[in-house]
């Protein structure tokens, strides 16, 4: 594999030329090996050799999740006996998609995560406690494992949940870092407090945060990020990735957005009219994989809305940085005249002391417009608590969604349906 960890530190011009060379290779490869893209190029009477620059990409039709769902096998570019790993998307939105990886793809994935951890201050002296699953076709768990291994650092594969076991292991094996879902870190703090564990004096110095935002769009810590760091003296690094792109955007020590890995991915951020947005403007993250052998993707619309910054970073990297996900395009809620994305709603709920836990449900009413129902576990069942919650929602959202107070068991049942691998906080019942 021909990768160089220095790639991100090259000048913007050098990075662009390198990406364009890899893009041409990717296009030639797709034309030759991908049944899906070959058909697409042929139908559109499209000459891939005409695409030479990143600007030329705009001539190519998009790939969307539904294409992958409906024609999953046609995206495969290798015979089945070359596939090593069958990963799958979590199916948060619709049917899961299989992403098959070859041995080369696994090496690419390893390199990707190696660079990610390096970017997030990792070294061979670190020991990472993995608080997430390695199973259930979950690509990230496997990626973390192999990236850490390549870095020469230590790994403790503890898996998700069970705060008592997490702490017992931290105290016994002295990891320097944890990889966890941020809201689980709050549970760790809660457990440590209840059991008088001196959590600010353990070996853990940093956390790689996955699955949930810890920052606002302006990169300041959000409620969840603040709640963690106000009590636990720990450095948080955010990372954004998806199974389809087989690549992570991870923060460096500056914590000013997740860096693009230019050898592995081309990223476009597109507005509603499919035009590239300018820095600071929200756009849909649209990716083209580079160097993928099993299931490469071309102009794949992720559905994630982010903003980007392409100014040079103090860490020395000259690559674009992505903000946390503002929201998913499909999860955009048009509610009583306001546009709302679930993460912003979650942030408000996370901040309220009167709300212990929650699930937000969105459905269409008879008029075909969006309605929001919040299932809340209140601090206590009282009118005082109810009034505080409503007043807070009114102040922050300007409207009060329907509220249904639920028990801890009811909330947990909604959050963790059988065979689920992620905690569900958002239920979308719209058609
Ligand atoms: Zn940086």
JSON list of N, CA and C and ligand atoms in Angstrom, two decimals, residues 252 254 259 313 315 317 321, ligand 1:
[
{"chain": "A", "resi": 252, "resn": "UNK", "atom": "N", "xyz": [-7.49, 16.85, 15.72]},
{"chain": "A", "resi": 252, "resn": "UNK", "atom": "CA", "xyz": [-6.10, 16.87, 16.18]},
{"chain": "A", "resi": 252, "resn": "UNK", "atom": "C", "xyz": [-6.09, 17.54, 17.55]},
{"chain": "A", "resi": 254, "resn": "UNK", "atom": "N", "xyz": [-5.69, 20.44, 18.33]},
{"chain": "A", "resi": 254, "resn": "UNK", "atom": "CA", "xyz": [-6.32, 21.77, 18.33]},
{"chain": "A", "resi": 254, "resn": "UNK", "atom": "C", "xyz": [-7.83, 21.69, 18.55]},
{"chain": "A", "resi": 259, "resn": "UNK", "atom": "N", "xyz": [-10.13, 16.27, 10.78]},
{"chain": "A", "resi": 259, "resn": "UNK", "atom": "CA", "xyz": [-9.33, 16.42, 9.57]},
{"chain": "A", "resi": 259, "resn": "UNK", "atom": "C", "xyz": [-9.68, 15.38, 8.50]},
{"chain": "A", "resi": 313, "resn": "UNK", "atom": "N", "xyz": [-4.45, 24.55, 9.65]},
{"chain": "A", "resi": 313, "resn": "UNK", "atom": "CA", "xyz": [-4.64, 24.24, 11.07]},
{"chain": "A", "resi": 313, "resn": "UNK", "atom": "C", "xyz": [-3.31, 24.42, 11.80]},
{"chain": "A", "resi": 315, "resn": "UNK", "atom": "N", "xyz": [-1.96, 22.66, 13.79]},
{"chain": "A", "resi": 315, "resn": "UNK", "atom": "CA", "xyz": [-1.24, 21.39, 13.95]},
{"chain": "A", "resi": 315, "resn": "UNK", "atom": "C", "xyz": [-0.30, 21.15, 12.76]},
{"chain": "A", "resi": 317, "resn": "UNK", "atom": "N", "xyz": [-1.37, 20.52, 9.61]},
{"chain": "A", "resi": 317, "resn": "UNK", "atom": "CA", "xyz": [-2.06, 19.85, 8.50]},
{"chain": "A", "resi": 317, "resn": "UNK", "atom": "C", "xyz": [-2.76, 20.88, 7.63]},
{"chain": "A", "resi": 321, "resn": "UNK", "atom": "N", "xyz": [-11.25, 20.60, 7.44]},
{"chain": "A", "resi": 321, "resn": "UNK", "atom": "CA", "xyz": [-11.78, 20.06, 8.69]},
{"chain": "A", "resi": 321, "resn": "UNK", "atom": "C", "xyz": [-13.30, 20.17, 8.73]},
{"chain": "B", "resi": 1, "resn": "LIG", "atom": "ZN1", "xyz": [-5.20, 20.17, 13.06]}
]
